[in-house]
GROMACS .gro file of C-alpha atoms in nm:
model
  400
    1MET     CA    1   3.989 -15.469   3.553
    2SER     CA    2   3.859 -15.147   3.401
    3TYR     CA    3   3.931 -14.905   3.121
    4ARG     CA    4   3.847 -14.545   3.036
    5VAL     CA    5   3.633 -14.419   2.745
    6LYS     CA    6   3.625 -14.052   2.645
    7VAL     CA    7   3.361 -13.883   2.425
    8ASP     CA    8   3.360 -13.540   2.261
    9LEU     CA    9   3.016 -13.401   2.346
   10LEU     CA   10   3.041 -13.109   2.103
   11ALA     CA   11   3.077 -13.359   1.817
   12ASP     CA   12   2.746 -13.521   1.911
   13GLY     CA   13   2.510 -13.475   1.615
   14LYS     CA   14   2.211 -13.544   1.842
   15ALA     CA   15   2.288 -13.258   2.081
   16LYS     CA   16   2.026 -12.984   2.120
   17PRO     CA   17   2.164 -12.626   2.126
   18VAL     CA   18   1.913 -12.356   2.226
   19GLY     CA   19   2.030 -11.997   2.191
   20CYS     CA   20   2.377 -12.117   2.095
   21ARG     CA   21   2.549 -12.286   1.804
   22VAL     CA   22   2.820 -12.546   1.754
   23CYS     CA   23   3.097 -12.432   1.521
   24ALA     CA   24   3.474 -12.458   1.467
   25ASP     CA   25   3.528 -12.246   1.781
   26GLY     CA   26   3.318 -12.480   1.994
   27LEU     CA   27   2.989 -12.385   2.155
   28VAL     CA   28   2.919 -12.012   2.124
   29PRO     CA   29   2.622 -11.797   2.227
   30ALA     CA   30   2.403 -11.722   1.925
   31GLU     CA   31   2.066 -11.550   1.966
   32SER     CA   32   1.791 -11.507   2.221
   33VAL     CA   33   1.453 -11.335   2.226
   34TYR     CA   34   1.396 -11.006   2.407
   35GLY     CA   35   1.052 -10.863   2.482
   36TYR     CA   36   0.944 -10.499   2.441
   37SER     CA   37   0.652 -10.310   2.593
   38GLY     CA   38   0.360 -10.201   2.375
   39TYR     CA   39   0.029 -10.322   2.234
   40VAL     CA   40   0.005 -10.616   1.991
   41PRO     CA   41  -0.333 -10.781   1.916
   42ALA     CA   42  -0.356 -11.113   2.098
   43GLY     CA   43  -0.459 -11.301   1.782
   44VAL     CA   44  -0.171 -11.171   1.568
   45ASN     CA   45  -0.113 -11.396   1.267
   46PHE     CA   46   0.081 -11.176   1.023
   47ALA     CA   47   0.366 -10.926   1.045
   48GLY     CA   48   0.548 -10.720   0.783
   49TYR     CA   49   0.777 -10.419   0.755
   50ALA     CA   50   0.778 -10.162   0.473
   51GLN     CA   51   1.119  -9.998   0.460
   52GLY     CA   52   1.018  -9.720   0.221
   53ALA     CA   53   0.731  -9.604   0.439
   54GLY     CA   54   0.909  -9.689   0.764
   55ARG     CA   55   0.603  -9.869   0.897
   56TYR     CA   56   0.532 -10.204   1.060
   57PHE     CA   57   0.204 -10.386   0.999
   58VAL     CA   58   0.041 -10.673   1.187
   59CYS     CA   59  -0.296 -10.842   1.140
   60ASP     CA   60  -0.534 -11.063   1.331
   61ASN     CA   61  -0.843 -11.226   1.182
   62ASP     CA   62  -1.045 -10.903   1.188
   63ALA     CA   63  -0.821 -10.598   1.148
   64VAL     CA   64  -0.494 -10.446   1.033
   65TYR     CA   65  -0.268 -10.250   1.270
   66VAL     CA   66   0.026 -10.015   1.213
   67SER     CA   67   0.331  -9.901   1.412
   68GLY     CA   68   0.628  -9.672   1.363
   69ASN     CA   69   0.858  -9.860   1.604
   70GLY     CA   70   0.743 -10.221   1.569
   71ASN     CA   71   0.653 -10.251   1.937
   72SER     CA   72   0.319 -10.076   1.993
   73PHE     CA   73   0.042 -10.093   1.730
   74VAL     CA   74  -0.278  -9.901   1.666
   75LYS     CA   75  -0.571 -10.024   1.460
   76LEU     CA   76  -0.589  -9.894   1.105
   77ASP     CA   77  -0.902 -10.059   0.976
   78ASP     CA   78  -1.122 -10.367   0.976
   79ALA     CA   79  -0.988 -10.631   0.739
   80SER     CA   80  -1.046 -10.988   0.633
   81GLY     CA   81  -0.874 -11.223   0.394
   82THR     CA   82  -0.519 -11.355   0.376
   83PRO     CA   83  -0.277 -11.062   0.420
   84PHE     CA   84   0.049 -10.991   0.239
   85LEU     CA   85   0.261 -10.677   0.215
   86ILE     CA   86   0.418 -10.521  -0.092
   87GLU     CA   87   0.602 -10.195  -0.162
   88GLU     CA   88   0.577  -9.985  -0.477
   89ILE     CA   89   0.652  -9.639  -0.609
   90LYS     CA   90   0.347  -9.416  -0.645
   91ASP     CA   91   0.376  -9.061  -0.780
   92GLY     CA   92   0.753  -9.082  -0.739
   93ALA     CA   93   0.742  -9.178  -0.369
   94PRO     CA   94   0.751  -9.515  -0.187
   95ARG     CA   95   0.421  -9.658  -0.073
   96ALA     CA   96   0.342  -9.968   0.131
   97ALA     CA   97   0.030 -10.170   0.045
   98LEU     CA   98  -0.109 -10.434   0.276
   99ILE     CA   99  -0.336 -10.653   0.064
  100CYS     CA  100  -0.623 -10.838   0.233
  101GLY     CA  101  -0.841 -11.014  -0.021
  102SER     CA  102  -1.000 -10.751  -0.243
  103ARG     CA  103  -0.895 -10.455  -0.026
  104ALA     CA  104  -0.566 -10.262  -0.019
  105PHE     CA  105  -0.450 -10.060   0.281
  106THR     CA  106  -0.177  -9.821   0.174
  107HIS     CA  107   0.061  -9.608   0.378
  108THR     CA  108   0.331  -9.361   0.271
  109GLY     CA  109   0.457  -9.301   0.625
  110THR     CA  110   0.232  -8.997   0.653
  111VAL     CA  111  -0.080  -9.067   0.445
  112TYR     CA  112  -0.308  -9.373   0.484
  113SER     CA  113  -0.585  -9.489   0.252
  114ALA     CA  114  -0.799  -9.798   0.194
  115PHE     CA  115  -0.971  -9.907  -0.127
  116GLY     CA  116  -1.072 -10.194  -0.351
  117TYR     CA  117  -0.780 -10.241  -0.587
  118GLY     CA  118  -0.923 -10.452  -0.871
  119ALA     CA  119  -0.837 -10.810  -0.774
  120ASP     CA  120  -0.891 -11.061  -0.492
  121LEU     CA  121  -0.555 -11.211  -0.396
  122LYS     CA  122  -0.413 -11.432  -0.120
  123CYS     CA  123  -0.044 -11.376  -0.197
  124GLY     CA  124   0.172 -11.167  -0.425
  125VAL     CA  125   0.496 -10.982  -0.499
  126MET     CA  126   0.591 -10.665  -0.685
  127ARG     CA  127   0.810 -10.727  -0.991
  128ARG     CA  128   0.910 -10.471  -1.252
  129GLY     CA  129   0.627 -10.238  -1.157
  130ARG     CA  130   0.356 -10.507  -1.170
  131LEU     CA  131   0.180 -10.685  -0.885
  132PHE     CA  132   0.190 -11.059  -0.947
  133GLY     CA  133  -0.047 -11.252  -0.723
  134SER     CA  134  -0.276 -11.548  -0.688
  135ASP     CA  135  -0.626 -11.617  -0.564
  136GLY     CA  136  -0.522 -11.976  -0.496
  137SER     CA  137  -0.604 -12.124  -0.835
  138LYS     CA  138  -0.500 -11.859  -1.090
  139ILE     CA  139  -0.191 -11.643  -1.134
  140LEU     CA  140  -0.288 -11.279  -1.193
  141TRP     CA  141  -0.087 -10.967  -1.274
  142SER     CA  142  -0.157 -10.598  -1.284
  143GLY     CA  143  -0.056 -10.354  -1.551
  144ALA     CA  144   0.271 -10.166  -1.528
  145GLY     CA  145   0.094  -9.902  -1.315
  146GLY     CA  146   0.098 -10.128  -1.008
  147ILE     CA  147  -0.189 -10.214  -0.779
  148ASP     CA  148  -0.412  -9.939  -0.921
  149ASP     CA  149  -0.381 -10.071  -1.279
  150TRP     CA  150  -0.595 -10.378  -1.356
  151LYS     CA  151  -0.711 -10.298  -1.707
  152GLN     CA  152  -0.721 -10.625  -1.903
  153CYS     CA  153  -0.529 -10.585  -2.229
  154MET     CA  154  -0.222 -10.717  -2.410
  155GLU     CA  155   0.014 -10.479  -2.233
  156GLY     CA  156  -0.185 -10.454  -1.910
  157GLY     CA  157  -0.327 -10.691  -1.654
  158GLY     CA  158  -0.399 -11.057  -1.715
  159SER     CA  159  -0.413 -11.407  -1.570
  160LEU     CA  160  -0.332 -11.770  -1.637
  161THR     CA  161  -0.438 -12.094  -1.475
  162PRO     CA  162  -0.151 -12.338  -1.413
  163ASP     CA  163  -0.198 -12.713  -1.417
  164SER     CA  164  -0.398 -12.823  -1.114
  165GLY     CA  165  -0.173 -13.120  -1.027
  166GLN     CA  166   0.037 -12.930  -0.773
  167GLY     CA  167  -0.265 -12.792  -0.591
  168GLU     CA  168  -0.340 -12.452  -0.446
  169VAL     CA  169  -0.098 -12.161  -0.490
  170LEU     CA  170   0.017 -12.072  -0.138
  171GLU     CA  171   0.258 -11.788  -0.210
  172LEU     CA  172   0.472 -11.626  -0.478
  173THR     CA  173   0.841 -11.552  -0.431
  174GLU     CA  174   1.126 -11.427  -0.646
  175TYR     CA  175   1.419 -11.663  -0.689
  176GLY     CA  176   1.696 -11.504  -0.891
  177ASP     CA  177   1.541 -11.384  -1.216
  178LYS     CA  178   1.249 -11.626  -1.187
  179LEU     CA  179   0.917 -11.605  -1.011
  180ILE     CA  180   0.820 -11.918  -0.818
  181ALA     CA  181   0.465 -12.017  -0.734
  182VAL     CA  182   0.487 -12.219  -0.412
  183ARG     CA  183   0.197 -12.460  -0.426
  184LYS     CA  184   0.055 -12.722  -0.192
  185TYR     CA  185   0.238 -13.010  -0.360
  186GLY     CA  186   0.527 -12.850  -0.544
  187LEU     CA  187   0.683 -12.553  -0.718
  188THR     CA  188   0.581 -12.389  -1.043
  189VAL     CA  189   0.840 -12.170  -1.218
  190LEU     CA  190   0.689 -11.866  -1.385
  191ASN     CA  191   0.902 -11.730  -1.667
  192PHE     CA  192   0.761 -11.378  -1.665
  193TYR     CA  193   0.989 -11.159  -1.875
  194GLY     CA  194   0.915 -10.860  -2.095
  195THR     CA  195   0.553 -10.825  -2.198
  196PRO     CA  196   0.270 -11.064  -2.096
  197GLU     CA  197   0.258 -11.242  -2.434
  198ASN     CA  198   0.603 -11.388  -2.350
  199PHE     CA  199   0.499 -11.527  -2.008
  200SER     CA  200   0.536 -11.907  -1.968
  201VAL     CA  201   0.518 -12.175  -1.700
  202ASP     CA  202   0.748 -12.465  -1.606
  203ILE     CA  203   0.717 -12.739  -1.344
  204ALA     CA  204   1.008 -12.738  -1.098
  205GLY     CA  205   0.932 -13.048  -0.893
  206ALA     CA  206   0.660 -13.201  -0.677
  207GLU     CA  207   0.648 -13.264  -0.302
  208ALA     CA  208   0.353 -13.495  -0.245
  209ASP     CA  209   0.363 -13.458   0.134
  210GLY     CA  210   0.242 -13.097   0.130
  211ILE     CA  211   0.406 -12.755   0.171
  212TYR     CA  212   0.321 -12.519   0.457
  213LYS     CA  213   0.214 -12.165   0.368
  214GLY     CA  214   0.438 -11.889   0.502
  215THR     CA  215   0.758 -12.095   0.504
  216ALA     CA  216   0.914 -12.021   0.162
  217ARG     CA  217   1.221 -11.793   0.178
  218VAL     CA  218   1.541 -11.752  -0.021
  219ALA     CA  219   1.855 -11.802   0.191
  220GLY     CA  220   2.205 -11.915   0.104
  221GLY     CA  221   2.127 -11.910  -0.269
  222LYS     CA  222   1.842 -12.161  -0.233
  223LEU     CA  223   1.467 -12.148  -0.189
  224LEU     CA  224   1.388 -12.305   0.148
  225PHE     CA  225   1.041 -12.421   0.251
  226PHE     CA  226   0.884 -12.662   0.499
  227THR     CA  227   0.670 -12.966   0.416
  228SER     CA  228   0.496 -13.224   0.631
  229SER     CA  229   0.817 -13.432   0.615
  230GLY     CA  230   1.049 -13.143   0.706
  231LEU     CA  231   1.266 -12.869   0.561
  232LYS     CA  232   1.335 -12.875   0.185
  233SER     CA  233   1.550 -12.673  -0.054
  234TYR     CA  234   1.527 -12.588  -0.423
  235ASP     CA  235   1.846 -12.490  -0.609
  236GLY     CA  236   1.690 -12.404  -0.943
  237THR     CA  237   1.711 -12.765  -1.060
  238GLN     CA  238   1.568 -13.000  -0.801
  239VAL     CA  239   1.404 -13.022  -0.459
  240LYS     CA  240   1.605 -13.191  -0.182
  241ALA     CA  241   1.550 -13.271   0.185
  242VAL     CA  242   1.759 -13.055   0.418
  243LYS     CA  243   1.953 -13.245   0.684
  244HIS     CA  244   2.015 -13.066   1.014
  245ARG     CA  245   2.024 -13.154   1.384
  246PHE     CA  246   1.661 -13.052   1.455
  247ALA     CA  247   1.513 -13.226   1.152
  248GLU     CA  248   1.324 -13.474   1.372
  249ASP     CA  249   1.231 -13.219   1.636
  250VAL     CA  250   1.038 -12.933   1.473
  251SER     CA  251   0.687 -12.937   1.325
  252SER     CA  252   0.375 -12.729   1.253
  253PRO     CA  253   0.539 -12.411   1.117
  254VAL     CA  254   0.336 -12.091   1.085
  255CYS     CA  255   0.580 -11.818   0.973
  256SER     CA  256   0.937 -11.753   0.857
  257ALA     CA  257   1.198 -11.484   0.796
  258VAL     CA  258   1.552 -11.445   0.662
  259LEU     CA  259   1.838 -11.238   0.801
  260ALA     CA  260   2.206 -11.234   0.697
  261GLY     CA  261   2.161 -11.555   0.499
  262ARG     CA  262   2.004 -11.741   0.792
  263TYR     CA  263   1.655 -11.893   0.776
  264TYR     CA  264   1.420 -11.852   1.073
  265LEU     CA  265   1.108 -12.067   1.114
  266GLY     CA  266   0.833 -12.016   1.371
  267CYS     CA  267   0.724 -12.369   1.466
  268ASN     CA  268   0.672 -12.620   1.746
  269SER     CA  269   0.961 -12.804   1.909
  270ALA     CA  270   0.940 -13.141   2.082
  271HIS     CA  271   1.262 -13.057   2.270
  272LEU     CA  272   1.117 -12.733   2.412
  273ASN     CA  273   0.767 -12.881   2.437
  274GLY     CA  274   0.607 -12.582   2.269
  275GLY     CA  275   0.663 -12.287   2.041
  276ALA     CA  276   1.013 -12.219   1.910
  277VAL     CA  277   1.207 -12.052   1.634
  278LEU     CA  278   1.435 -12.277   1.431
  279CYS     CA  279   1.741 -12.101   1.292
  280TYR     CA  280   1.902 -12.285   1.000
  281ASP     CA  281   2.231 -12.167   0.850
  282PRO     CA  282   2.259 -12.297   0.490
  283ASP     CA  283   2.632 -12.217   0.472
  284ALA     CA  284   2.715 -12.416   0.788
  285GLY     CA  285   2.446 -12.679   0.724
  286ASP     CA  286   2.347 -12.669   1.091
  287SER     CA  287   2.066 -12.541   1.309
  288TYR     CA  288   1.979 -12.428   1.659
  289LEU     CA  289   1.663 -12.331   1.844
  290ILE     CA  290   1.556 -12.000   1.993
  291ASP     CA  291   1.313 -12.024   2.283
  292ALA     CA  292   1.034 -11.806   2.143
  293ASP     CA  293   0.674 -11.870   2.043
  294ALA     CA  294   0.644 -11.698   1.705
  295ARG     CA  295   0.291 -11.650   1.573
  296ALA     CA  296   0.418 -11.396   1.316
  297MET     CA  297   0.760 -11.258   1.225
  298CYS     CA  298   0.937 -11.022   0.989
  299THR     CA  299   1.285 -10.889   0.920
  300ALA     CA  300   1.326 -10.518   0.992
  301GLU     CA  301   1.600 -10.273   1.082
  302GLY     CA  302   1.873 -10.535   1.114
  303CYS     CA  303   1.692 -10.795   1.323
  304VAL     CA  304   1.409 -11.049   1.319
  305ARG     CA  305   1.092 -10.932   1.494
  306VAL     CA  306   0.867 -11.189   1.661
  307TYR     CA  307   0.502 -11.137   1.757
  308ASN     CA  308   0.268 -11.344   1.972
  309ALA     CA  309  -0.012 -11.301   2.225
  310GLU     CA  310   0.239 -11.170   2.480
  311GLY     CA  311   0.352 -10.883   2.256
  312ALA     CA  312   0.649 -10.774   2.046
  313HIS     CA  313   0.995 -10.928   2.063
  314LYS     CA  314   1.332 -10.909   1.890
  315ILE     CA  315   1.575 -11.189   1.817
  316GLU     CA  316   1.920 -11.053   1.899
  317GLY     CA  317   2.267 -11.183   1.980
  318GLY     CA  318   2.376 -11.300   2.323
  319GLY     CA  319   2.162 -11.399   2.617
  320ARG     CA  320   2.150 -11.715   2.822
  321PHE     CA  321   2.165 -12.044   2.634
  322THR     CA  322   2.124 -12.416   2.700
  323PHE     CA  323   2.297 -12.713   2.540
  324GLU     CA  324   2.185 -13.070   2.598
  325SER     CA  325   2.393 -13.361   2.474
  326GLY     CA  326   2.237 -13.663   2.317
  327VAL     CA  327   2.213 -13.973   2.535
  328THR     CA  328   2.557 -14.136   2.551
  329ASP     CA  329   2.645 -14.483   2.676
  330PHE     CA  330   3.016 -14.443   2.593
  331GLY     CA  331   2.986 -14.727   2.343
  332THR     CA  332   2.911 -14.994   2.603
  333GLN     CA  333   2.585 -15.147   2.727
  334GLY     CA  334   2.682 -15.222   3.087
  335LEU     CA  335   2.728 -15.007   3.394
  336LYS     CA  336   3.001 -14.746   3.400
  337THR     CA  337   3.098 -14.446   3.610
  338VAL     CA  338   3.145 -14.097   3.469
  339LYS     CA  339   3.469 -13.991   3.637
  340ARG     CA  340   3.524 -13.653   3.480
  341ILE     CA  341   3.375 -13.387   3.259
  342PHE     CA  342   3.603 -13.129   3.101
  343VAL     CA  343   3.455 -12.787   3.026
  344ASN     CA  344   3.684 -12.527   2.870
  345SER     CA  345   3.492 -12.211   2.956
  346ASP     CA  346   3.489 -11.909   3.184
  347GLY     CA  347   3.203 -12.078   3.363
  348VAL     CA  348   2.871 -12.247   3.283
  349ASP     CA  349   2.625 -12.449   3.487
  350VAL     CA  350   2.651 -12.824   3.424
  351VAL     CA  351   2.398 -13.098   3.501
  352ILE     CA  352   2.470 -13.466   3.442
  353SER     CA  353   2.193 -13.725   3.468
  354ASN     CA  354   2.174 -14.104   3.441
  355GLY     CA  355   1.795 -14.090   3.401
  356ALA     CA  356   1.731 -14.137   3.774
  357VAL     CA  357   1.990 -13.924   3.952
  358SER     CA  358   2.119 -13.578   3.855
  359ARG     CA  359   2.420 -13.386   3.978
  360ARG     CA  360   2.461 -13.010   3.928
  361PHE     CA  361   2.772 -12.794   3.918
  362TYR     CA  362   2.741 -12.413   3.914
  363SER     CA  363   2.975 -12.180   3.721
  364ALA     CA  364   3.186 -12.481   3.634
  365SER     CA  365   3.515 -12.457   3.447
  366GLY     CA  366   3.791 -12.708   3.385
  367ILE     CA  367   3.764 -13.060   3.525
  368ILE     CA  368   3.445 -13.173   3.703
  369ARG     CA  369   3.436 -13.505   3.890
  370PRO     CA  370   3.072 -13.622   3.910
  371ASN     CA  371   3.145 -13.991   3.992
  372LEU     CA  372   2.798 -14.083   3.870
  373ARG     CA  373   2.723 -14.448   3.794
  374GLY     CA  374   2.476 -14.567   3.532
  375LYS     CA  375   2.430 -14.714   3.186
  376SER     CA  376   2.364 -14.400   2.985
  377PHE     CA  377   2.386 -14.027   3.052
  378THR     CA  378   2.287 -13.680   2.931
  379ILE     CA  379   2.483 -13.367   3.006
  380LYS     CA  380   2.325 -13.022   2.998
  381LEU     CA  381   2.496 -12.682   3.002
  382SER     CA  382   2.340 -12.342   3.066
  383GLY     CA  383   2.496 -11.999   3.083
  384LYS     CA  384   2.628 -11.708   2.878
  385ASN     CA  385   2.996 -11.796   2.829
  386ALA     CA  386   3.138 -11.975   2.524
  387VAL     CA  387   3.265 -12.331   2.560
  388SER     CA  388   3.562 -12.422   2.340
  389ALA     CA  389   3.579 -12.787   2.451
  390LEU     CA  390   3.338 -13.027   2.623
  391SER     CA  391   3.415 -13.393   2.689
  392ALA     CA  392   3.321 -13.668   2.932
  393GLU     CA  393   3.522 -13.968   3.047
  394ALA     CA  394   3.380 -14.286   3.198
  395GLU     CA  395   3.539 -14.583   3.372
  396VAL     CA  396   3.403 -14.910   3.237
  397MET     CA  397   3.443 -15.239   3.415
  398ASP     CA  398   3.595 -15.507   3.196
  399ALA     CA  399   3.367 -15.809   3.204
  400VAL     CA  400   3.646 -16.046   3.101
   0.00000   0.00000   0.00000
């Protein structure tokens, strides 16, 4: 005697979508990476875009480079220190400033200059005409004249040293009307309103496992960041772990970006066995991978730009995707035979494996009859066409 068991493979929370996403419409193509010709320094470790000046900047350990199209860069100057990019208004016109330690490299789109700007910072943001930054241990701010104004006075520049319990300040980011210092072991809320004498500090919450620099971004109304135990979110009240399908897969992040409410993280993936970009959608609460090794990234001109030793790339919609189901045993421990796979699509490649034997079907659509025997199976799709339904049915021998 035997009976049939059917499983919905799109409902499998352990499935691994790459370049596609699972949603109410089924499995749909999402985003892929596309390469562009041009020069990018092989050791690129930072990327930024200044909209006002219309210029892209990248850095390696020794220099800063600039580009008008984001694909091919020329060297601007020698540079050292931890870079970050800000934009300000100078003499009534927008100006980009790439800060590297105690040096500022400014660009208006036509005029470039380099100078010592009066501080020595590792991170910072512009807020109400002031540059707020940190050297790792102190929070510093300029006067209302921006990066050129560091006169120490009641109305001008100043500094404070927050409690050391949360460790080094890694970056500063605006979250609503607050300024957040992202630190090694937690978040410090900086209530910086009005004039400096009203500035104050609150503790938001601690993450003892350590936060990675370059991962803090606001998306979906929350501050997202990555720690040694995974992705976290801060909603203005508390820090929570973020649950998503690649939570156990990704590690070692180096950069991040946000586009259209989605959070992108350059990291390593066990599933792809190397560099990848994790895309997490806070509204859907789900994630997918993009097969790209991101050493630096930025959001610019309606897309996410990715940079690595191979050059410049864009993350854009479409492209070929893969989808791998989690291992399924159809709820039984014994041998069974997969009799049919149903794929509602205009055609995708399908591979089913029992761990020892694989069977492949090209441009498959509708009912597939693999007749593959085993105890457990994985099913992998690849292609460009959406899949509105994906299921597998196995015949199980009744032991009774």
